[in-house]
Amino acid sequence: MIGGENRMSARLNKGSRSVEKNDGLKRLKIPSDIHSFLPSVRNDTKYKKKKETPVENITDYVEEVENNGSGQRIVPPIKLGPGGKRRNENYILQVMSDRNFGSGVWDIVMSDNKIIVCTTKAAILCKPNLLPKKELDKVSLPGCATFLKDGRIAIACRQFDKVHLYEPDGTWCSEWSCDDFQPTGMTSLSNGNFVLTDPGRKQVRIYGIDGNKVKDIEAPPHHSFLWPLYVTAADDDSFYVTDCHAKLIHVFNSEGCWSHTLQPSAIQSSAISLPHCISSDSVGNMFIVDQSCGVIEVWRPSGIVLQSLLPTAQSEIIRPNIISIHKQTDRCAVGGKFGQVKLFRLERIDADKQMFIDITDS
């Protein structure tokens, strides 16, 4: 009997040590369906012995990428090791609001006090908290949208070859035809011109504010456009075009001349499988939706991968389709395939304060 009590006591002590050992994990309160995404490195001695990679060396290497003589300037992806991660550039997504718009989200654009959500059924003008104000008139199959410098709104229609212009309050004012072009992605430049993509025709074009075609964008040397999908403009009017099927991102200057090509790498695999939508924040880091696995890859324009983000809200994992970042306020809107739109505040935090789901090392 005494031996049985000793065995029972040992069993209880062992259990208490196990609970104590895992107490740190319990405090995180991570939902069980997310545990599969998280790495287990407790007993991984190789992980503990990884050699730290100095950030400076990697940065120097990226800046000295050589032209291989063939005319192709492809910036290779560079991954940071555990010691090379820049701690002040980890991100957290703080949930601000969310709404389901009932049908697939094709595009989201934001200004200081407005949000436009393009779904498969309508273009909806919303308040900054995603509360709908009005559905825009005269537009069918609104594929993409952009805000002009003067505050007006432009909506391009898939399959109807038209761009509609609206006053800042959402009142329709004019339209123009883009000939046989069926736009899917659109962004505006500071000179008033638009950049439009048509993946079906494998073309990218620049149009003027009056609807006149300015130029056809030539594909980069030794490349052809396979599926040019989304486009976003930088502060200097250069613009990025995601070629989803080619798994590349082409960068053009403000005149539409090719500058270089980025080959984005995912942290979980050797390459991003389906680079879908792209946006950048106030410090120039790029956020790419990889539609194949439903994560957002964060990386520098130079090719250094920072982290992978799995956007969640109240334990609900969002499978992202669209991302849009308002640079002035670092608000981040993520749209899903089934109508979900989540509005986050994008924050850069110290690694010691991480509370988001970071699947960088999984």
Coordinates of C-alpha atoms in Angstrom, one line a residue:
M1 CA 0.0 0.0 0.0
I2 CA 2.8 2.3 0.9
G3 CA 4.5 1.4 -2.4
G4 CA 1.3 2.3 -4.3
E5 CA 1.2 5.7 -2.6
N6 CA 4.8 6.4 -3.5
R7 CA 4.1 5.5 -7.2
M8 CA 1.0 7.7 -7.2
S9 CA 3.0 10.6 -5.6
A10 CA 5.7 10.2 -8.2
R11 CA 3.1 10.2 -11.0
L12 CA 1.6 13.4 -9.6
N13 CA 5.0 15.0 -9.2
K14 CA 5.9 14.1 -12.8
G15 CA 2.6 15.6 -14.0
S16 CA 3.1 18.8 -12.1
R17 CA 6.6 19.2 -13.6
S18 CA 5.1 18.7 -17.0
V19 CA 2.5 21.4 -16.4
E20 CA 5.2 23.7 -15.1
K21 CA 7.4 23.0 -18.0
N22 CA 4.6 23.9 -20.4
D23 CA 3.3 26.8 -18.4
G24 CA 4.7 29.3 -20.9
L25 CA 2.8 27.7 -23.7
K26 CA -0.4 27.7 -21.7
R27 CA -0.2 31.4 -21.1
L28 CA -0.1 32.1 -24.8
K29 CA -3.6 30.7 -25.1
I30 CA -3.1 29.9 -28.8
P31 CA -6.2 28.2 -30.3
S32 CA -5.6 24.4 -31.0
D33 CA -6.3 24.7 -34.7
I34 CA -3.4 27.0 -35.1
H35 CA -0.8 24.9 -33.2
S36 CA -0.1 23.0 -36.5
F37 CA 1.4 26.2 -37.9
L38 CA 3.8 26.7 -35.1
P39 CA 7.3 25.2 -35.0
S40 CA 8.5 22.9 -32.2
V41 CA 12.1 23.7 -31.4
R42 CA 12.3 22.8 -27.7
N43 CA 14.4 19.6 -28.4
D44 CA 15.9 20.7 -31.6
T45 CA 19.6 21.0 -30.9
K46 CA 20.4 21.9 -34.4
Y47 CA 18.2 24.9 -34.1
K48 CA 19.9 26.0 -30.9
K49 CA 23.3 25.8 -32.6
K50 CA 22.5 27.7 -35.7
K51 CA 25.2 30.2 -36.6
E52 CA 24.0 33.8 -36.5
T53 CA 24.2 35.7 -39.8
P54 CA 25.2 39.3 -39.5
V55 CA 22.7 41.6 -41.1
E56 CA 25.3 43.9 -42.5
N57 CA 26.9 41.1 -44.6
I58 CA 23.6 40.2 -46.1
T59 CA 22.7 43.8 -46.9
D60 CA 26.0 44.3 -48.6
Y61 CA 25.5 41.2 -50.7
V62 CA 22.0 42.3 -51.8
E63 CA 23.3 45.8 -52.8
E64 CA 26.0 44.2 -54.9
V65 CA 23.9 41.9 -57.0
E66 CA 25.7 41.5 -60.3
N67 CA 24.2 41.8 -63.8
N68 CA 24.8 38.4 -65.4
G69 CA 25.3 40.0 -68.8
S70 CA 22.1 38.7 -70.4
G71 CA 20.1 41.8 -69.6
Q72 CA 18.2 40.1 -66.8
R73 CA 18.5 41.9 -63.5
I74 CA 16.7 39.5 -61.1
V75 CA 17.2 40.3 -57.4
P76 CA 17.5 37.0 -55.6
P77 CA 15.7 36.4 -52.3
I78 CA 17.9 36.6 -49.2
K79 CA 16.7 34.9 -46.0
L80 CA 17.8 36.2 -42.6
G81 CA 19.0 33.7 -40.0
P82 CA 17.7 33.8 -36.4
G83 CA 20.4 36.2 -35.4
G84 CA 20.0 38.3 -38.6
K85 CA 16.4 39.3 -38.1
R86 CA 16.0 43.0 -37.7
R87 CA 14.1 43.1 -34.4
N88 CA 12.6 46.6 -34.9
E89 CA 10.8 45.4 -38.1
N90 CA 8.7 42.6 -36.9
Y91 CA 5.0 43.3 -37.3
I92 CA 1.8 42.9 -35.4
L93 CA -1.7 43.2 -36.8
Q94 CA -4.0 44.9 -34.3
V95 CA -7.7 44.3 -35.2
M96 CA -9.7 47.5 -35.7
S97 CA -12.9 46.3 -37.3
D98 CA -14.3 43.7 -39.7
R99 CA -17.2 43.1 -42.0
N100 CA -18.5 40.5 -44.4
F101 CA -19.6 42.0 -47.7
G102 CA -21.3 38.8 -48.9
S103 CA -19.3 38.1 -52.1
G104 CA -15.7 37.7 -53.1
V105 CA -13.4 40.7 -52.6
W106 CA -11.5 41.8 -55.8
D107 CA -9.9 45.0 -54.5
I108 CA -9.6 47.4 -51.6
V109 CA -8.2 50.9 -51.6
M110 CA -8.0 53.4 -48.8
S111 CA -7.6 57.1 -48.4
D112 CA -7.4 59.2 -45.2
N113 CA -11.2 59.0 -44.6
K114 CA -12.6 56.5 -47.1
I115 CA -12.3 52.9 -48.1
I116 CA -13.5 51.4 -51.4
V117 CA -14.3 47.7 -51.4
C118 CA -14.8 46.1 -54.8
T119 CA -16.6 42.8 -54.7
T120 CA -17.9 40.5 -57.4
K121 CA -21.3 42.4 -57.2
A122 CA -20.6 46.0 -56.3
A123 CA -18.2 48.8 -55.6
I124 CA -18.9 50.1 -52.0
L125 CA -17.8 53.4 -50.5
C126 CA -17.2 52.9 -46.8
K127 CA -16.3 54.9 -43.8
P128 CA -12.8 54.4 -42.3
N129 CA -14.3 51.8 -40.0
L130 CA -15.6 49.7 -42.9
L131 CA -19.2 50.8 -42.3
P132 CA -20.8 51.1 -45.8
K133 CA -22.0 54.6 -46.9
K134 CA -23.2 53.9 -50.4
E135 CA -23.0 51.6 -53.4
L136 CA -21.5 53.4 -56.4
D137 CA -23.8 53.8 -59.5
K138 CA -23.3 52.7 -63.1
V139 CA -20.6 50.1 -62.3
S140 CA -20.8 46.4 -63.1
L141 CA -18.2 43.8 -62.1
P142 CA -15.9 46.4 -60.4
G143 CA -12.5 44.7 -60.7
C144 CA -10.2 47.4 -59.2
A145 CA -10.2 50.9 -57.9
T146 CA -7.9 53.8 -57.1
F147 CA -8.0 57.3 -55.5
L148 CA -6.8 60.2 -57.7
K149 CA -4.6 62.9 -56.3
D150 CA -7.6 65.3 -56.2
G151 CA -9.7 62.9 -54.1
R152 CA -11.8 61.5 -57.0
I153 CA -12.4 57.8 -57.3
A154 CA -11.7 55.6 -60.3
I155 CA -13.3 52.2 -60.7
A156 CA -12.4 49.8 -63.6
C157 CA -14.9 47.2 -64.7
R158 CA -13.9 43.7 -65.6
Q159 CA -15.3 42.4 -68.9
F160 CA -16.9 45.8 -69.8
D161 CA -13.7 47.6 -70.8
K162 CA -14.6 50.8 -68.9
V163 CA -13.3 53.1 -66.2
H164 CA -15.8 55.2 -64.2
L165 CA -14.8 58.4 -62.4
Y166 CA -16.6 59.5 -59.2
E167 CA -16.5 62.7 -57.1
P168 CA -15.0 62.2 -53.6
D169 CA -18.5 61.8 -52.2
G170 CA -19.2 58.9 -54.6
T171 CA -21.3 60.8 -57.2
W172 CA -20.7 59.5 -60.7
C173 CA -19.2 62.1 -63.0
S174 CA -17.9 60.4 -66.2
E175 CA -16.6 57.3 -67.9
W176 CA -14.2 56.3 -70.6
S177 CA -13.6 53.2 -72.6
C178 CA -10.2 51.4 -72.5
D179 CA -10.9 49.8 -75.9
D180 CA -10.5 46.0 -75.9
F181 CA -8.7 46.1 -72.5
Q182 CA -10.3 44.2 -69.6
P183 CA -8.6 45.6 -66.5
T184 CA -8.0 43.6 -63.3
G185 CA -5.4 45.7 -61.5
M186 CA -5.2 49.5 -61.4
T187 CA -3.1 52.2 -59.7
S188 CA -2.8 55.9 -60.2
L189 CA 0.4 58.0 -60.6
S190 CA 1.0 61.5 -59.4
N191 CA 0.7 63.0 -62.9
G192 CA -2.9 61.7 -63.2
N193 CA -2.1 58.7 -65.4
F194 CA -3.4 55.2 -64.7
V195 CA -1.6 51.9 -64.9
L196 CA -3.9 49.0 -65.8
T197 CA -3.3 45.3 -66.1
D198 CA -5.2 42.7 -68.2
P199 CA -4.0 39.2 -67.4
G200 CA -6.2 37.6 -70.1
R201 CA -4.4 39.6 -72.8
K202 CA -1.1 39.4 -70.9
Q203 CA -0.7 43.2 -71.1
V204 CA 0.0 46.2 -69.0
R205 CA -0.9 49.7 -70.2
I206 CA -0.8 53.4 -69.1
Y207 CA -3.8 55.5 -69.7
G208 CA -4.3 59.3 -69.3
I209 CA -6.9 60.8 -67.1
D210 CA -9.0 61.5 -70.3
G211 CA -8.9 57.8 -71.2
N212 CA -6.4 58.1 -74.0
K213 CA -3.8 55.3 -74.2
V214 CA -0.4 56.6 -73.3
K215 CA 1.6 53.5 -74.0
D216 CA 1.8 49.7 -73.8
I217 CA 4.2 48.5 -71.2
E218 CA 6.8 46.1 -72.8
A219 CA 7.6 42.9 -71.0
P220 CA 11.0 42.7 -69.4
P221 CA 13.9 41.4 -71.5
H222 CA 14.0 37.6 -71.6
H223 CA 10.5 37.5 -70.0
S224 CA 7.0 37.7 -71.2
F225 CA 3.9 38.5 -69.2
L226 CA 2.2 35.3 -68.2
W227 CA -0.5 36.6 -65.9
P228 CA 0.1 40.3 -64.9
L229 CA -2.5 40.6 -62.1
Y230 CA -2.1 43.4 -59.6
V231 CA -0.2 46.6 -59.7
T232 CA 0.8 49.1 -57.0
A233 CA 2.7 52.4 -57.2
A234 CA 5.5 53.6 -55.0
D235 CA 6.0 57.1 -53.7
D236 CA 8.3 58.0 -56.6
D237 CA 5.7 56.7 -59.2
S238 CA 7.6 53.6 -60.0
F239 CA 5.2 50.6 -59.9
Y240 CA 5.2 46.9 -59.1
V241 CA 3.4 44.4 -61.3
T242 CA 2.7 40.9 -59.9
D243 CA 3.0 38.2 -62.5
C244 CA 1.2 35.4 -60.7
H245 CA 1.9 32.5 -63.0
A246 CA 5.5 33.5 -63.6
K247 CA 6.0 33.9 -59.8
L248 CA 7.8 37.2 -60.4
I249 CA 7.3 40.8 -59.6
H250 CA 8.4 43.3 -62.3
V251 CA 9.4 46.8 -61.3
F252 CA 9.0 49.7 -63.8
N253 CA 9.9 53.4 -63.4
S254 CA 7.4 56.3 -63.7
E255 CA 7.8 56.3 -67.5
G256 CA 6.8 52.6 -67.7
C257 CA 10.4 51.4 -68.5
W258 CA 11.5 48.2 -66.9
S259 CA 13.9 48.6 -64.0
H260 CA 14.4 45.2 -62.5
T261 CA 12.6 42.0 -61.6
L262 CA 12.1 40.6 -58.1
Q263 CA 11.9 36.9 -57.4
P264 CA 10.1 36.8 -54.0
S265 CA 10.9 34.0 -51.7
A266 CA 8.6 32.7 -49.0
I267 CA 10.0 31.9 -45.6
Q268 CA 8.1 28.5 -45.5
S269 CA 9.3 27.4 -49.0
S270 CA 11.8 28.1 -51.7
A271 CA 9.5 30.6 -53.5
I272 CA 6.1 32.2 -53.3
S273 CA 3.8 29.9 -55.3
L274 CA 1.1 32.4 -56.3
P275 CA 2.1 36.1 -55.7
H276 CA -1.3 37.7 -55.9
C277 CA -1.7 41.1 -54.4
I278 CA 1.0 43.5 -53.2
S279 CA 1.2 46.6 -51.1
S280 CA 3.8 48.5 -49.2
D281 CA 3.9 50.3 -45.9
S282 CA 5.3 53.7 -44.8
V283 CA 8.9 52.4 -44.5
G284 CA 8.8 50.7 -47.9
N285 CA 8.6 47.1 -46.9
M286 CA 6.5 45.0 -49.2
F287 CA 3.5 42.8 -48.2
I288 CA 2.7 40.0 -50.7
V289 CA -0.4 37.7 -50.5
D290 CA 0.7 34.2 -51.4
Q291 CA -2.7 32.8 -52.5
S292 CA -1.5 29.2 -52.6
C293 CA -1.0 29.0 -48.8
G294 CA -3.0 31.9 -47.5
V295 CA -0.2 33.9 -45.8
I296 CA 1.2 37.3 -46.2
E297 CA 5.0 37.4 -46.8
V298 CA 6.8 40.6 -45.6
W299 CA 10.1 41.5 -47.2
R300 CA 12.3 44.3 -48.2
P301 CA 12.4 45.6 -51.7
S302 CA 16.1 44.5 -51.7
G303 CA 14.9 40.9 -51.4
I304 CA 15.5 40.2 -47.7
V305 CA 12.6 38.2 -46.2
L306 CA 11.4 39.5 -42.9
Q307 CA 8.6 37.3 -41.7
S308 CA 5.3 35.5 -42.6
L309 CA 2.0 36.8 -41.2
L310 CA -1.1 34.7 -40.8
P311 CA -3.8 37.3 -40.3
T312 CA -6.3 36.4 -37.6
A313 CA -9.2 38.0 -35.8
Q314 CA -10.7 36.5 -32.6
S315 CA -9.1 33.1 -33.3
E316 CA -10.5 33.2 -36.9
I317 CA -7.9 32.6 -39.5
I318 CA -8.5 34.7 -42.6
R319 CA -7.5 33.2 -45.9
P320 CA -6.3 36.5 -47.6
N321 CA -7.0 37.3 -51.2
I322 CA -6.3 41.1 -51.2
I323 CA -4.2 43.4 -49.1
S324 CA -4.2 47.2 -49.0
I325 CA -2.0 49.4 -46.8
H326 CA -2.6 53.1 -46.2
K327 CA 0.9 54.5 -45.8
Q328 CA 0.1 57.7 -44.0
T329 CA -1.7 55.8 -41.1
D330 CA -0.4 52.2 -41.5
R331 CA -3.9 50.9 -41.6
C332 CA -4.0 47.5 -43.3
A333 CA -7.1 46.0 -44.9
V334 CA -7.1 42.3 -45.7
G335 CA -9.9 40.9 -47.9
G336 CA -10.9 37.2 -48.2
K337 CA -12.3 35.1 -51.0
F338 CA -15.7 34.9 -49.4
G339 CA -16.4 38.5 -48.6
Q340 CA -14.6 38.9 -45.3
V341 CA -12.7 42.2 -44.9
K342 CA -10.6 42.8 -41.7
L343 CA -9.1 46.2 -40.9
F344 CA -5.9 46.1 -38.9
R345 CA -3.5 48.6 -37.5
L346 CA -0.1 47.7 -38.7
E347 CA 2.5 48.0 -35.9
R348 CA 6.3 47.4 -35.9
I349 CA 7.3 46.0 -32.5
D350 CA 10.3 44.7 -30.7
A351 CA 10.7 40.9 -31.0
D352 CA 10.5 40.5 -27.2
K353 CA 6.9 41.8 -27.3
Q354 CA 5.7 39.5 -30.0
M355 CA 2.1 38.3 -29.5
F356 CA 1.1 37.7 -33.1
I357 CA 1.3 34.4 -35.0
D358 CA 4.7 34.4 -36.6
I359 CA 5.3 31.3 -38.7
T360 CA 8.7 32.4 -39.9
D361 CA 10.6 29.3 -38.8
S362 CA 8.0 26.7 -39.4

